[in-house]
Tab-separated table of C-alpha atoms in Angstrom:
chain	number	residue	atom	x	y	z
A	13	MET	CA	132.663	108.090	103.017
A	14	PRO	CA	129.437	109.524	101.567
A	15	VAL	CA	126.323	107.378	101.533
A	16	LYS	CA	124.583	106.927	98.197
A	17	ASN	CA	121.172	108.467	97.744
A	18	TYR	CA	118.386	106.276	96.383
A	19	ARG	CA	115.904	108.872	95.201
A	20	THR	CA	114.323	106.615	92.609
A	21	LEU	CA	113.369	104.217	95.399
A	22	HIS	CA	111.716	107.171	97.152
A	23	GLY	CA	109.531	107.718	94.127
A	24	ILE	CA	108.703	104.019	93.737
A	25	ARG	CA	107.684	103.857	97.373
A	26	GLY	CA	105.494	106.936	97.066
A	27	VAL	CA	103.710	105.594	93.981
A	28	ALA	CA	103.177	102.255	95.732
A	29	ALA	CA	101.517	104.056	98.652
A	30	LEU	CA	99.196	105.886	96.253
A	31	CYS	CA	98.315	102.573	94.575
A	32	ILE	CA	97.183	101.275	97.966
A	33	VAL	CA	95.069	104.405	98.435
A	34	ALA	CA	93.363	103.779	95.089
A	35	VAL	CA	92.561	100.126	95.733
A	36	HIS	CA	91.268	100.869	99.252
A	37	SER	CA	89.033	103.765	98.174
A	38	PRO	CA	86.379	102.411	95.774
A	39	ARG	CA	84.026	105.256	96.689
A	40	LEU	CA	86.600	107.761	95.481
A	41	PHE	CA	88.037	105.939	92.459
A	42	GLY	CA	85.534	103.258	91.566
A	43	VAL	CA	86.557	99.616	91.599
A	44	MET	CA	90.282	99.371	90.909
A	45	PRO	CA	92.286	96.271	89.880
A	46	GLU	CA	93.110	94.125	92.915
A	47	PHE	CA	96.619	93.784	91.522
A	48	LEU	CA	97.368	97.237	92.960
A	49	GLY	CA	97.238	95.626	96.409
A	50	LEU	CA	100.544	93.950	95.575
A	51	ALA	CA	102.121	97.315	96.278
A	52	VAL	CA	102.493	95.913	99.807
A	53	ASP	CA	104.872	93.245	98.481
A	54	LEU	CA	106.870	95.986	96.793
A	55	PHE	CA	106.974	97.793	100.158
A	56	PHE	CA	108.403	94.666	101.789
A	57	VAL	CA	111.205	94.428	99.204
A	58	LEU	CA	111.994	98.115	99.647
A	59	SER	CA	111.969	97.675	103.416
A	60	GLY	CA	114.551	94.890	103.292
A	61	PHE	CA	116.807	97.020	101.084
A	62	VAL	CA	116.328	100.185	103.152
A	63	LEU	CA	116.924	98.556	106.529
A	64	ALA	CA	120.023	96.736	105.299
A	65	HIS	CA	121.330	100.099	104.075
A	66	ALA	CA	120.552	101.804	107.376
A	67	TYR	CA	121.401	99.150	109.964
A	68	GLU	CA	123.838	96.481	108.766
A	69	ASP	CA	126.881	98.518	109.813
A	70	ARG	CA	125.220	99.268	113.142
A	71	PHE	CA	124.742	95.561	113.853
A	72	ARG	CA	128.419	94.993	113.114
A	73	GLN	CA	129.248	97.790	115.562
A	74	GLY	CA	127.305	96.089	118.359
A	75	MET	CA	123.684	97.215	118.096
A	76	THR	CA	121.465	94.709	119.910
A	77	PRO	CA	118.157	93.374	118.555
A	78	LEU	CA	116.347	95.111	121.401
A	79	THR	CA	117.852	98.495	120.498
A	80	PHE	CA	117.011	97.928	116.853
A	81	LEU	CA	113.391	97.056	117.626
A	82	ARG	CA	113.108	100.091	119.863
A	83	GLN	CA	114.271	102.306	116.998
A	84	ARG	CA	111.798	100.638	114.653
A	85	TRP	CA	109.032	101.303	117.192
A	86	VAL	CA	110.095	104.946	117.424
A	87	ARG	CA	110.064	105.176	113.631
A	88	LEU	CA	106.555	103.737	113.263
A	89	CYS	CA	104.782	104.814	116.429
A	90	PRO	CA	103.924	108.534	116.019
A	91	LEU	CA	101.917	108.217	112.811
A	92	TYR	CA	100.591	104.804	113.799
A	93	ALA	CA	99.109	106.449	116.899
A	94	VAL	CA	97.375	109.074	114.743
A	95	GLY	CA	95.933	106.369	112.504
A	96	LEU	CA	94.732	104.427	115.533
A	97	LEU	CA	93.084	107.512	117.020
A	98	LEU	CA	91.277	108.214	113.743
A	99	GLY	CA	90.176	104.597	113.618
A	100	ILE	CA	88.773	104.784	117.134
A	101	VAL	CA	86.866	107.944	116.222
A	102	ARG	CA	85.521	106.225	113.139
A	103	GLN	CA	84.401	103.209	115.143
A	104	ALA	CA	82.831	105.367	117.805
A	105	MET	CA	80.791	107.102	115.120
A	106	TRP	CA	79.675	103.718	113.823
A	107	LEU	CA	81.192	104.463	110.458
A	108	TYR	CA	83.039	101.202	110.220
A	109	ASP	CA	81.110	98.883	107.915
A	110	SER	CA	82.139	95.217	107.961
A	111	PRO	CA	80.412	92.906	105.485
A	112	THR	CA	80.821	89.863	107.709
A	113	VAL	CA	80.838	90.896	111.355
A	114	ALA	CA	78.388	92.881	113.474
A	115	TRP	CA	80.696	94.789	115.808
A	116	THR	CA	79.811	95.658	119.370
A	117	TRP	CA	81.438	97.866	121.971
A	118	SER	CA	82.722	94.712	123.680
A	119	ASP	CA	84.500	93.679	120.499
A	120	LEU	CA	86.155	97.068	120.222
A	121	LEU	CA	87.297	97.025	123.845
A	122	ILE	CA	88.819	93.588	123.266
A	123	ALA	CA	90.594	94.756	120.099
A	124	LEU	CA	91.947	98.044	121.497
A	125	PRO	CA	94.819	96.684	123.683
A	126	PHE	CA	96.073	94.598	120.761
A	127	ALA	CA	95.924	97.606	118.438
A	128	VAL	CA	97.916	99.745	120.889
A	129	PHE	CA	100.788	97.235	120.682
A	130	MET	CA	100.492	96.796	116.892
A	131	LEU	CA	99.199	93.243	117.288
A	132	PRO	CA	96.279	91.488	115.551
A	133	ALA	CA	93.175	91.094	117.673
A	134	PRO	CA	91.681	87.594	118.163
A	135	LEU	CA	88.619	88.737	116.221
A	136	SER	CA	87.620	89.226	112.629
A	137	PRO	CA	88.899	91.510	111.185
A	138	ALA	CA	92.153	91.365	113.118
A	139	PHE	CA	92.870	95.099	112.621
A	140	PRO	CA	89.455	96.765	112.943
A	141	PHE	CA	90.685	100.302	113.626
A	142	ASN	CA	93.006	100.627	110.631
A	143	ALA	CA	92.947	97.639	108.303
A	144	PRO	CA	96.228	98.342	106.406
A	145	MET	CA	98.135	97.928	109.658
A	146	TRP	CA	98.283	94.179	109.096
A	147	SER	CA	101.365	94.804	106.940
A	148	ILE	CA	103.101	96.778	109.706
A	149	PHE	CA	102.660	93.807	112.022
A	150	PHE	CA	104.180	91.396	109.502
A	151	GLU	CA	107.037	93.757	108.721
A	152	LEU	CA	107.900	94.010	112.424
A	153	LEU	CA	107.959	90.205	112.569
A	154	ALA	CA	110.422	90.177	109.676
A	155	ASN	CA	112.469	92.884	111.409
A	156	LEU	CA	112.619	90.768	114.572
A	157	VAL	CA	113.784	87.646	112.729
A	158	TRP	CA	116.429	89.628	110.859
A	159	ALA	CA	117.677	91.317	114.040
A	160	VAL	CA	118.035	87.987	115.851
A	161	PHE	CA	119.632	86.074	112.954
A	162	TRP	CA	121.569	88.841	111.233
A	163	ARG	CA	124.922	87.108	111.778
A	164	PRO	CA	124.154	83.937	109.764
A	165	LEU	CA	122.250	86.072	107.265
A	166	GLN	CA	125.509	87.916	106.531
A	167	SER	CA	126.325	84.899	104.353
A	168	VAL	CA	124.971	85.398	100.844
A	169	LYS	CA	124.465	81.629	100.549
A	170	VAL	CA	122.376	81.484	103.733
A	171	LEU	CA	120.364	84.533	102.680
A	172	ALA	CA	119.803	83.117	99.194
A	173	GLY	CA	118.663	79.856	100.796
A	174	ALA	CA	116.151	81.771	102.911
A	175	VAL	CA	114.881	83.513	99.760
A	176	VAL	CA	114.397	80.169	97.982
A	177	VAL	CA	112.616	78.545	100.944
A	178	CYS	CA	110.324	81.522	101.546
A	179	GLY	CA	109.667	81.833	97.810
A	180	GLY	CA	108.610	78.197	97.647
A	181	PHE	CA	106.343	78.584	100.670
A	182	TYR	CA	104.861	81.763	99.192
A	183	SER	CA	104.189	80.057	95.846
A	184	TRP	CA	102.412	77.189	97.595
A	185	ALA	CA	100.385	79.566	99.806
A	186	LEU	CA	99.288	81.679	96.853
A	187	MET	CA	98.008	78.635	94.970
A	188	TYR	CA	96.477	77.037	98.057
A	189	TRP	CA	94.445	80.091	99.139
A	190	GLU	CA	94.032	81.363	95.570
A	191	THR	CA	94.441	84.984	96.575
A	192	PRO	CA	97.387	87.399	96.576
A	193	GLY	CA	95.947	88.989	99.738
A	194	LEU	CA	97.795	86.605	102.044
A	195	GLY	CA	97.993	87.630	105.704
A	196	VAL	CA	95.101	90.063	105.563
A	197	ALA	CA	92.699	87.646	107.293
A	198	TRP	CA	93.169	84.975	109.949
A	199	VAL	CA	92.189	82.271	107.472
A	200	ASN	CA	95.350	82.834	105.401
A	201	PHE	CA	97.584	84.184	108.186
A	202	PRO	CA	100.418	81.648	107.554
A	203	GLY	CA	100.562	82.843	103.964
A	204	GLY	CA	101.347	86.323	105.248
A	205	LEU	CA	104.478	84.949	106.925
A	206	ALA	CA	105.673	83.581	103.591
A	207	ARG	CA	104.678	86.779	101.833
A	208	VAL	CA	106.750	89.083	104.009
A	209	GLY	CA	109.493	86.496	104.475
A	210	TYR	CA	110.233	86.234	100.764
A	211	SER	CA	109.986	89.907	99.841
A	212	PHE	CA	111.899	91.196	102.874
A	213	ALA	CA	114.660	88.609	102.429
A	214	VAL	CA	114.991	89.336	98.717
A	215	GLY	CA	115.298	93.042	99.577
A	216	LEU	CA	118.218	92.211	101.885
A	217	LEU	CA	119.797	90.099	99.131
A	218	ILE	CA	119.424	92.861	96.535
A	219	TYR	CA	121.202	95.275	98.847
A	220	ARG	CA	124.015	92.782	99.353
A	221	LEU	CA	124.450	92.256	95.587
A	222	ARG	CA	123.585	95.747	94.370
A	223	ASP	CA	127.113	96.581	93.229
A	224	LYS	CA	127.912	93.117	91.869
A	225	VAL	CA	125.190	92.871	89.233
A	226	ARG	CA	125.450	94.745	85.949
A	227	THR	CA	122.156	96.332	84.920
A	228	PRO	CA	121.118	98.879	82.295
A	229	ARG	CA	119.954	102.296	83.415
A	230	ILE	CA	116.176	102.447	83.219
A	231	PRO	CA	114.527	105.893	83.468
A	232	PRO	CA	113.115	106.350	86.996
A	233	LEU	CA	109.715	107.373	85.637
A	234	VAL	CA	109.426	104.003	83.874
A	235	LEU	CA	110.213	102.132	87.092
A	236	MET	CA	107.658	104.167	89.035
A	237	GLY	CA	105.009	103.251	86.472
A	238	VAL	CA	105.563	99.485	86.443
A	239	LEU	CA	103.029	98.613	89.154
A	240	PRO	CA	100.109	100.836	88.052
A	241	VAL	CA	100.590	99.972	84.360
A	242	MET	CA	100.694	96.230	85.063
A	243	ALA	CA	97.565	96.504	87.198
A	244	PHE	CA	95.429	97.649	84.282
A	245	PHE	CA	96.376	94.541	82.312
A	246	ARG	CA	94.761	92.647	85.196
A	247	PRO	CA	97.231	89.750	85.439
A	248	GLY	CA	95.783	86.684	87.107
A	249	LEU	CA	97.135	84.579	89.945
A	250	ILE	CA	100.168	83.414	87.958
A	251	GLY	CA	100.870	87.020	86.977
A	252	ALA	CA	100.718	88.050	90.624
A	253	LEU	CA	103.107	85.232	91.559
A	254	LEU	CA	105.627	86.147	88.872
A	255	SER	CA	105.387	89.832	89.792
A	256	VAL	CA	106.172	89.201	93.447
A	257	LEU	CA	108.913	86.657	92.765
A	258	PHE	CA	110.692	88.443	89.922
A	259	VAL	CA	109.267	91.753	88.704
A	260	PHE	CA	109.229	93.708	91.983
A	261	PRO	CA	112.737	92.624	93.050
A	262	LEU	CA	113.975	93.623	89.583
A	263	VAL	CA	112.269	97.026	89.905
A	264	VAL	CA	114.060	97.643	93.222
A	265	LEU	CA	117.408	96.501	91.835
A	266	LEU	CA	117.076	98.745	88.794
A	267	GLY	CA	115.801	101.601	90.964
A	268	ALA	CA	118.863	101.329	93.177
A	269	ARG	CA	121.067	101.767	90.103
A	270	SER	CA	119.216	104.720	88.598
A	271	GLU	CA	118.884	108.281	89.843
A	272	PRO	CA	116.492	110.989	88.580
A	273	ARG	CA	117.787	114.151	86.987
A	274	SER	CA	118.584	117.038	89.300
A	275	GLY	CA	115.490	119.016	88.343
A	276	THR	CA	113.094	116.302	89.541
A	277	GLN	CA	114.940	114.952	92.568
A	278	ARG	CA	112.824	116.931	95.028
A	279	VAL	CA	109.632	115.359	93.640
A	280	TYR	CA	110.978	111.845	94.223
A	281	GLU	CA	112.154	112.741	97.704
A	282	SER	CA	108.796	114.270	98.619
A	283	LEU	CA	106.869	111.207	97.440
A	284	GLY	CA	109.044	108.967	99.579
A	285	LYS	CA	108.891	111.294	102.548
A	286	ALA	CA	105.087	111.342	102.540
A	287	SER	CA	104.630	107.649	101.747
A	288	TYR	CA	104.350	106.254	105.278
A	289	CYS	CA	101.950	108.980	106.368
A	290	VAL	CA	99.838	108.387	103.242
A	291	TYR	CA	99.769	104.653	103.880
A	292	VAL	CA	98.981	104.739	107.573
A	293	LEU	CA	96.266	107.428	107.487
A	294	HIS	CA	94.440	107.005	104.180
A	295	HIS	CA	91.943	104.328	105.227
A	296	PRO	CA	90.363	105.979	108.298
A	297	LEU	CA	90.538	109.394	106.617
A	298	ALA	CA	88.673	108.136	103.539
A	299	VAL	CA	85.860	106.741	105.685
A	300	LEU	CA	85.607	109.925	107.746
A	301	LEU	CA	85.661	112.042	104.571
A	302	TYR	CA	82.761	110.025	103.193
A	303	ALA	CA	80.699	110.762	106.290
A	304	VAL	CA	81.563	114.470	106.320
A	305	VAL	CA	80.729	114.992	102.632
A	306	LEU	CA	77.469	113.083	103.002
A	307	GLN	CA	76.521	115.102	106.083
A	308	VAL	CA	77.456	118.511	104.651
A	309	SER	CA	76.373	118.207	101.024
A	310	GLY	CA	74.020	115.242	101.060
A	311	GLN	CA	76.020	113.728	98.188
A	312	ARG	CA	77.893	110.455	98.125
A	313	LEU	CA	81.569	110.405	97.233
A	314	GLU	CA	80.842	108.023	94.382
A	315	SER	CA	79.414	110.943	92.418
A	316	PHE	CA	82.836	112.642	92.416
A	317	ALA	CA	84.842	109.585	91.257
A	318	PRO	CA	87.504	109.380	90.031
A	319	TRP	CA	88.440	113.077	90.225
A	320	GLY	CA	87.574	113.236	93.900
A	321	GLY	CA	90.081	110.444	94.422
A	322	PHE	CA	92.881	112.378	92.766
A	323	VAL	CA	92.086	115.407	94.915
A	324	PHE	CA	92.176	113.126	97.972
A	325	MET	CA	95.593	111.812	96.913
A	326	ALA	CA	96.945	115.338	96.517
A	327	MET	CA	95.625	116.249	99.962
A	328	LEU	CA	97.209	113.132	101.465
A	329	VAL	CA	100.640	113.845	99.983
A	330	THR	CA	100.558	117.522	100.942
A	331	GLY	CA	99.235	116.801	104.418
A	332	GLY	CA	101.713	113.948	104.790
A	333	LEU	CA	104.654	116.256	104.125
A	334	VAL	CA	103.372	118.811	106.641
A	335	LEU	CA	102.563	116.183	109.268
A	336	THR	CA	105.959	114.536	108.842
A	337	ASP	CA	107.798	117.829	109.381
A	338	LYS	CA	105.614	119.355	112.086
A	339	TYR	CA	104.607	116.272	114.080
A	340	GLU	CA	106.354	113.019	113.210
A	341	THR	CA	109.960	114.222	113.216
A	342	PRO	CA	109.668	116.128	116.547
A	343	ALA	CA	107.778	113.182	118.076
A	344	ARG	CA	110.494	110.755	117.026
A	345	ARG	CA	113.144	113.036	118.526
A	346	TRP	CA	111.236	113.192	121.789
A	347	LEU	CA	110.705	109.433	121.934
A	348	THR	CA	114.360	108.761	121.188
A	349	ARG	CA	115.504	110.913	124.108
A	350	ARG	CA	113.275	108.971	126.550
A	351	PRO	CA	114.383	107.077	128.446
A	352	LYS	CA	118.111	107.759	128.522
A	353	VAL	CA	120.353	105.156	130.094
A	354	LYS	CA	122.576	106.757	132.660
A	355	GLY	CA	126.170	106.838	131.546
A	356	ARG	CA	125.369	105.989	127.916
A	357	GLU	CA	124.690	108.182	124.938
A	358	PRO	CA	121.562	107.164	123.068
A	359	LEU	CA	121.768	106.093	119.439
A	360	PRO	CA	120.716	108.751	116.945
A	361	ALA	CA	117.008	108.985	116.339
A	362	PRO	CA	115.590	107.557	113.154
A	363	GLY	CA	115.996	110.273	110.561
A	364	HIS	CA	119.308	111.397	112.027
A	365	VAL	CA	122.919	110.399	111.508
A	366	ALA	CA	125.873	110.902	113.765
A	367	LEU	CA	128.504	113.406	112.707
A	368	PRO	CA	131.935	114.043	114.142
A	369	GLY	CA	131.857	116.163	117.257
A	370	GLY	CA	128.578	114.801	118.551
A	371	ARG	CA	126.416	116.817	116.146
A	372	ALA	CA	123.428	115.321	114.379
A	373	ALA	CA	122.031	115.798	110.932
A	374	GLU	CA	118.574	115.009	109.673
A	375	ASP	CA	117.649	113.181	106.509
A	376	ASP	CA	114.269	113.469	104.833
A	377	GLY	CA	112.545	110.971	107.055
A	378	VAL	CA	112.194	108.244	104.450
A	379	ALA	CA	114.738	105.987	106.057
A	380	ASP	CA	115.450	105.333	109.681
A	381	SER	CA	119.038	106.533	109.608
A	382	ALA	CA	122.400	106.017	108.009
A	383	PRO	CA	125.350	104.214	109.536
A	384	HIS	CA	127.275	106.087	112.186
A	385	GLY	CA	129.711	108.627	110.862
A	386	ALA	CA	128.044	108.939	107.489
A	387	ARG	CA	127.059	112.171	105.873
A	388	PRO	CA	123.372	113.018	105.978
A	389	HIS	CA	121.583	111.787	102.923
A	390	PRO	CA	118.052	111.826	101.582
A	391	GLY	CA	118.086	108.217	100.442
A	392	PRO	CA	116.417	105.284	102.149
């Protein structure tokens, strides 16, 4: 049975990654609305939907939580390692500029082992080498909880209950800390648990109900523009709350029911394919670019804003596509083949699906993989 493609979700994910680039690069774009940072919450919803699509059948076929987490590590590790290396280079060049903490070599040596294992360091900031990695940590926590409790979460009632509880906790946390940036700092760390818990769980629920809810077809381009257009209206705290609780889940649901026309499908696929690379590398690259331009030309990047930012985005997407094909995909294949358990065939690598006769097929790298026996597909 063929697996449905979700190309519109590819495009939404790519645009969300570019929104994060804009909000994290004030030297390239100028000061952007903080609302764009809620693209992370949209990522979490997409992640719940994507992983349910890729792994629910595998869990039913006997995949263990440990095997699942290993495949998630293989999926995230290659580009995470590049981002970490760039962050170390940046720190070594004393390019990292924290407004609150004077960093020392001792601090960096303390933080490095935690960063290697994708964990927050007991310092401030908790992710000094690559700040956006806080969201990867929280997503892996959500992945772990889902892998351990996937059986009870098969019940729509139990899953809906989890959505309601996490949504209530998230609403309280947002009002208590008065910031949508929950989980970014140690001071609001518990709020990050609610943040990922709600959005990831609602993504799982949307996948479960995707064919049971009637929705109109909304043009994919409109859905891709929801987040950036809303940002420039600068909704306040209540607007952020309503967006996370209702707007973003609705965008994913509508995106799952709408496909772009054949002439633009490759654009949507490419945006999704490059999105993780764009997200994981943009922050250290932007800081290093600032230093290089200042050293070579004597000019600050602020003088090129915002056009320099758009050029940077284009470079990130193009480089992300090349890096995904030439480095990430081969690295994931290599990591998946090591170690092999004697007498057992390994599960297909993320980005591959099993085909009859032991062959493998590759998708576009946006999702981890499809259920066993499915046709290759470019959807998440």
